[in-house]
Tab-separated table of C-alpha atoms in Angstrom:
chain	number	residue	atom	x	y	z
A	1	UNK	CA	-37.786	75.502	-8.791
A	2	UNK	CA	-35.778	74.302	-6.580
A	3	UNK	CA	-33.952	69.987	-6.231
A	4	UNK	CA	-37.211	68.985	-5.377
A	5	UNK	CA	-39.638	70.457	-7.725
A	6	UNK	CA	-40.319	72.997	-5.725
A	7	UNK	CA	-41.440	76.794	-6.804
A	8	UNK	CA	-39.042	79.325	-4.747
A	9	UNK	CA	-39.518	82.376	-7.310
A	10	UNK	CA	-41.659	83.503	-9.932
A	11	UNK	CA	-41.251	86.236	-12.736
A	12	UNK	CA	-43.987	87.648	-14.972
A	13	UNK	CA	-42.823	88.770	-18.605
A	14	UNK	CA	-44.159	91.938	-18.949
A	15	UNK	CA	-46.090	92.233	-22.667
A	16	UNK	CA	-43.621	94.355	-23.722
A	17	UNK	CA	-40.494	92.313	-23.665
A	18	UNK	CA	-39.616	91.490	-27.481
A	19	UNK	CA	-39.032	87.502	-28.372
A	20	UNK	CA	-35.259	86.670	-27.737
A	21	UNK	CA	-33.273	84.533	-25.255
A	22	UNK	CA	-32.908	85.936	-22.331
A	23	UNK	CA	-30.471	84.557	-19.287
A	24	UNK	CA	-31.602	85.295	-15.241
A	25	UNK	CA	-28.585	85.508	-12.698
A	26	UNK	CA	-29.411	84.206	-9.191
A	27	UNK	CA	-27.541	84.974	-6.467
A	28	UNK	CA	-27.291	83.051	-3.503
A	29	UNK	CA	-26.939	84.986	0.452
A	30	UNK	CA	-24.524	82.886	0.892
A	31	UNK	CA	-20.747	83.773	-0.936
A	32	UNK	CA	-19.863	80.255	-0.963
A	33	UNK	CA	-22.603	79.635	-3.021
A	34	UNK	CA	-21.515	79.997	-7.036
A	35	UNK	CA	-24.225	81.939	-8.861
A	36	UNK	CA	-26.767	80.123	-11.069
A	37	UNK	CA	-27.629	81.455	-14.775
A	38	UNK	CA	-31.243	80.603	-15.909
A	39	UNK	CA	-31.666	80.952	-19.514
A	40	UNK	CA	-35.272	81.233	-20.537
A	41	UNK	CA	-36.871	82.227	-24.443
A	42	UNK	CA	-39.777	84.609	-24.242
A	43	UNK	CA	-41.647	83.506	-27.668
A	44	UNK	CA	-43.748	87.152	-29.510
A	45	UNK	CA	-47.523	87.018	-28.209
A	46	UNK	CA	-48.166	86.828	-31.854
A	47	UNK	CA	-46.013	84.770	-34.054
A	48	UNK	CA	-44.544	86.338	-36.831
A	49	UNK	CA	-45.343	89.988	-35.423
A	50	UNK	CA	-41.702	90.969	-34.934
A	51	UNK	CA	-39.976	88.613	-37.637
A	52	UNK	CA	-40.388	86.241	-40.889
A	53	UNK	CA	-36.933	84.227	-38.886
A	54	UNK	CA	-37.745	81.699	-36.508
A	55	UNK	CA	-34.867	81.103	-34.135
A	56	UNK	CA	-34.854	77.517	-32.370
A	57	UNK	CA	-32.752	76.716	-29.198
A	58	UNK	CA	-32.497	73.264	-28.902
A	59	UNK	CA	-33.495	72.675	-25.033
A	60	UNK	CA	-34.299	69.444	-25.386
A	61	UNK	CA	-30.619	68.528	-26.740
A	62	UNK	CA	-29.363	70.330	-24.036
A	63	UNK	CA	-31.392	68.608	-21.029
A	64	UNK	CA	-30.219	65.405	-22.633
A	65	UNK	CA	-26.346	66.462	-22.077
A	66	UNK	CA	-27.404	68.700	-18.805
A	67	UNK	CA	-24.895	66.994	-16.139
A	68	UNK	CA	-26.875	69.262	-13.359
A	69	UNK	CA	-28.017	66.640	-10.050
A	70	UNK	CA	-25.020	64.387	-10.685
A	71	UNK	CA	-26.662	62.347	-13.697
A	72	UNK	CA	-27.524	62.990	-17.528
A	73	UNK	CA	-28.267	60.606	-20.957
A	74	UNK	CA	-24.423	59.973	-20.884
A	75	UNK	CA	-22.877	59.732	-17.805
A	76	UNK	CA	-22.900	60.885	-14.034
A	77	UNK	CA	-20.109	63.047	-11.986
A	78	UNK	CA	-18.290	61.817	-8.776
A	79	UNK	CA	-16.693	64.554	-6.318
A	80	UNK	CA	-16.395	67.197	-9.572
A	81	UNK	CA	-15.100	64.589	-11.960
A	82	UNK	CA	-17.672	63.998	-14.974
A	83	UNK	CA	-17.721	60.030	-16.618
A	84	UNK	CA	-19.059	59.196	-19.703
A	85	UNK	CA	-20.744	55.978	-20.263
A	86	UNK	CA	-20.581	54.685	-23.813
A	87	UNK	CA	-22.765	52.131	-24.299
A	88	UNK	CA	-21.368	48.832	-24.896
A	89	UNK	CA	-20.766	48.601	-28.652
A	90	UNK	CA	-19.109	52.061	-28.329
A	91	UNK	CA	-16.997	51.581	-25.321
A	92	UNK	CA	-13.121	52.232	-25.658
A	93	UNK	CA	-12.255	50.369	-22.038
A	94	UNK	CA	-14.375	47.291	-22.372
A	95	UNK	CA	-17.047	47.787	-20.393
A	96	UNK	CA	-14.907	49.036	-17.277
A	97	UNK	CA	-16.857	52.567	-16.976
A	98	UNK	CA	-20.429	51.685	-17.704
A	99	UNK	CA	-21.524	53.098	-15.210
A	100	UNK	CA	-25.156	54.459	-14.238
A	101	UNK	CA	-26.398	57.192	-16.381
A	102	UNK	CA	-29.965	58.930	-16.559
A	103	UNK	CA	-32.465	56.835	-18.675
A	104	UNK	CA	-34.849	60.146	-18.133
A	105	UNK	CA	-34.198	63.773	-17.329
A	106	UNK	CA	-36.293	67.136	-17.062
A	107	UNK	CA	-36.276	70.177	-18.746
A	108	UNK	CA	-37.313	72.146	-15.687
A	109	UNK	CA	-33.923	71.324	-14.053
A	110	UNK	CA	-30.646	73.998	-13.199
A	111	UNK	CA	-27.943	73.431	-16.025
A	112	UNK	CA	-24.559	72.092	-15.284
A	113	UNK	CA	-22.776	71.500	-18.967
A	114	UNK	CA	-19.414	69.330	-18.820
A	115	UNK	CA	-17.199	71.687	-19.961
A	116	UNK	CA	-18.616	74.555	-17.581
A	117	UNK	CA	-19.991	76.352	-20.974
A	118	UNK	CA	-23.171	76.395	-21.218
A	119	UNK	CA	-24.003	75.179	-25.456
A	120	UNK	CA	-26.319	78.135	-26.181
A	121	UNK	CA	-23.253	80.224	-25.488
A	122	UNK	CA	-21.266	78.619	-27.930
A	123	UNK	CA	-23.951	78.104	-30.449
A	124	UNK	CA	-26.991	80.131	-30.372
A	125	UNK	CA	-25.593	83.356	-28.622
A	126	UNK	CA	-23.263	84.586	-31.128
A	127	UNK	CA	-25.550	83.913	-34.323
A	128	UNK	CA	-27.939	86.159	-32.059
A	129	UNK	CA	-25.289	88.366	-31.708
A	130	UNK	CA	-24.309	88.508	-35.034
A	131	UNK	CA	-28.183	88.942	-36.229
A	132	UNK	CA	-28.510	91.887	-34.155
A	133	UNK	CA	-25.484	93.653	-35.390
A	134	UNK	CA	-26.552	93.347	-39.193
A	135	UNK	CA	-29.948	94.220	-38.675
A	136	UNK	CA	-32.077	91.029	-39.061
A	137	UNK	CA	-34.538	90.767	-36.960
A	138	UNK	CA	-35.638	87.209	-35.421
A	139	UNK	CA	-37.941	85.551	-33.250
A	140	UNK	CA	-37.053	82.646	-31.015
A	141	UNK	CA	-38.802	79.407	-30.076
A	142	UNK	CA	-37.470	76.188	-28.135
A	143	UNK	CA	-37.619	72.608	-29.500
A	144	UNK	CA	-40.321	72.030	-27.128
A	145	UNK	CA	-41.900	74.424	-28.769
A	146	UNK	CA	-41.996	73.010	-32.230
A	147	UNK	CA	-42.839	69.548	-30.586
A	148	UNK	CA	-46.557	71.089	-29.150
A	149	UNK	CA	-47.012	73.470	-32.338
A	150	UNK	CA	-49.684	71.609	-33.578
A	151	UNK	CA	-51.619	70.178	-30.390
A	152	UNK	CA	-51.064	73.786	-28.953
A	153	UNK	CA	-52.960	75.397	-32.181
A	154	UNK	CA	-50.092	77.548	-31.830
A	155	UNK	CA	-49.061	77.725	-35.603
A	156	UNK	CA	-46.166	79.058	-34.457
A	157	UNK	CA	-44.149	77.562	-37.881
A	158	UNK	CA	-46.740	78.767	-40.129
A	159	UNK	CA	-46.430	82.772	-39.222
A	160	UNK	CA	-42.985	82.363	-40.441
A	161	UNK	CA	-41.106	81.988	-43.551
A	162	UNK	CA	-38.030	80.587	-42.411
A	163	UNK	CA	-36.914	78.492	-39.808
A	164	UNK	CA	-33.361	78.346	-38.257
A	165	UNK	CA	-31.240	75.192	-36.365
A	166	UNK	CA	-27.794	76.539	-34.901
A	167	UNK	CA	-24.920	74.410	-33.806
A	168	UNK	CA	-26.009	70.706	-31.397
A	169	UNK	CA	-29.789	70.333	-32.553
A	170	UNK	CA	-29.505	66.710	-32.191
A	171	UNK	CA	-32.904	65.641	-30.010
A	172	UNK	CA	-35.739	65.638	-31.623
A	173	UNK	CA	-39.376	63.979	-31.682
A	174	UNK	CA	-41.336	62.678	-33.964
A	175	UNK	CA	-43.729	65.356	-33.563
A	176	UNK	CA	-41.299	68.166	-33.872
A	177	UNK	CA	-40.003	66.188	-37.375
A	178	UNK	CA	-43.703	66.048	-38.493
A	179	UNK	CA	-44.393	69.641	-37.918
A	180	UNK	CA	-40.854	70.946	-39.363
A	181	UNK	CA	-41.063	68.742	-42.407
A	182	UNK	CA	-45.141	69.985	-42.839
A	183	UNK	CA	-43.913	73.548	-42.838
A	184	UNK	CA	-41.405	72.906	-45.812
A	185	UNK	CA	-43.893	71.120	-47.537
A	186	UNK	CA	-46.313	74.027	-47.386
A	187	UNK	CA	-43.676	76.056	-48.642
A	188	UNK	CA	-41.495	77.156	-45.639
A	189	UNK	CA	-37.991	77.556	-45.571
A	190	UNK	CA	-36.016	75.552	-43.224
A	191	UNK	CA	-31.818	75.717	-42.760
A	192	UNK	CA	-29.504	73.846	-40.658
A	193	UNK	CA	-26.320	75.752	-39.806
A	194	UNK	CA	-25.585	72.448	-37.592
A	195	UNK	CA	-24.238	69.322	-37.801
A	196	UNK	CA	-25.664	65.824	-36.372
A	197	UNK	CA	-29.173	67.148	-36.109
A	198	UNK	CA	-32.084	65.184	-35.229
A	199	UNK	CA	-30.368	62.021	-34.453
A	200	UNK	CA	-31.846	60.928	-31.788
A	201	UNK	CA	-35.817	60.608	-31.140
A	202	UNK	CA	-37.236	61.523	-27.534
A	203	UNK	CA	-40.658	59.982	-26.962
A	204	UNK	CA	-42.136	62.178	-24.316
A	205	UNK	CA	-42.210	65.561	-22.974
């Protein structure tokens, strides 16, 4: 898609590609144009086919902190300089740079992260990494996904016995706490290899 919403491109998984999180290149005509990296999780056909792990990437954390557009939950960026805005009860200069941030932002947007490395690289990417290289097989969902599970009739938790956070999990809704907390009780596994997880509740998707 492009700034406006726009579809410029399509791309059909083919059946065969396994579950896993997979990252698209574009390249502009132009040289001056810096490339773009799309990162995009193909979830198995049927859950729990290729693994008992469930994998989640936390997309809707990472739209939250996604800078792309100029604007994201905590700040905006002026001529390649990025600003954080506090809040007031948490703001070091006393109230001097609370400035306009995004009260709402979409998952469907490009990703620009503040520190020019994108979090799934520093999180998710090396446990897959590491997975792969001791033989444990996984299959990988998004927080979005776990927030639909149940409307979708997906039961995408329930054709797995364990289900794995990595690294910034930290948005979450209520529905994705209702479904993860209904697959423990049923007697699925559930670990955290994160820190400040679920903190903060998004209402809509």
């Amino acid at each position: 898609m492009d700034p406006h919403g726009r579809v410029i491109a399509q791309l059909t998984i083919p059946l065969t590609w396994p579950s896993g999180l997979y990252l698209a290149r574009v390249q502009a005509t132009s040289s001056q144009v810096a490339p773009l990296t799309i990162p995009f999780v193909v979830r198995a056909q049927y859950p729990g086919s290729q693994a008992e792990i469930l994998l989640c990437i936390a997309d809707a954390t990472y739209a939250a902190y996604n800078f792309w557009g100029g604007r994201s939950l905590y700040g905006f960026t002026t001529r390649g300089i990025y600003w954080w805005s506090y809040g007031p009860s948490l703001d070091p200069y006393h109230g001097q740079y609370q400035i306009p941030r995004a009260f709402r932002v979409a998952l469907s947007r490009p990703y620009r992260d503040e520190f020019s490395f994108p979090k799934w690289q520093q999180w998710e990417v090396p446990l897959i990494r590491w997975l792969a290289r001791n033989g444990i097989a996984i299959e990988i969902c998004t927080s979005t996904d776990l927030h639909k599970d149940q409307a979708n009739h997906t039961d995408l938790l329930k054709n797995h016995r364990l289900l794995v956070s990595v690294g910034h999990d930290e948005y979450w809704s209520k529905e994705t706490r209702d479904n993860v907390e209904s697959f423990a009780s049923a007697g699925g596994n559930v670990v955290f290899l994160s820190g400040n997880v679920s903190c903060f509740k998004y209402v809509s998707i």
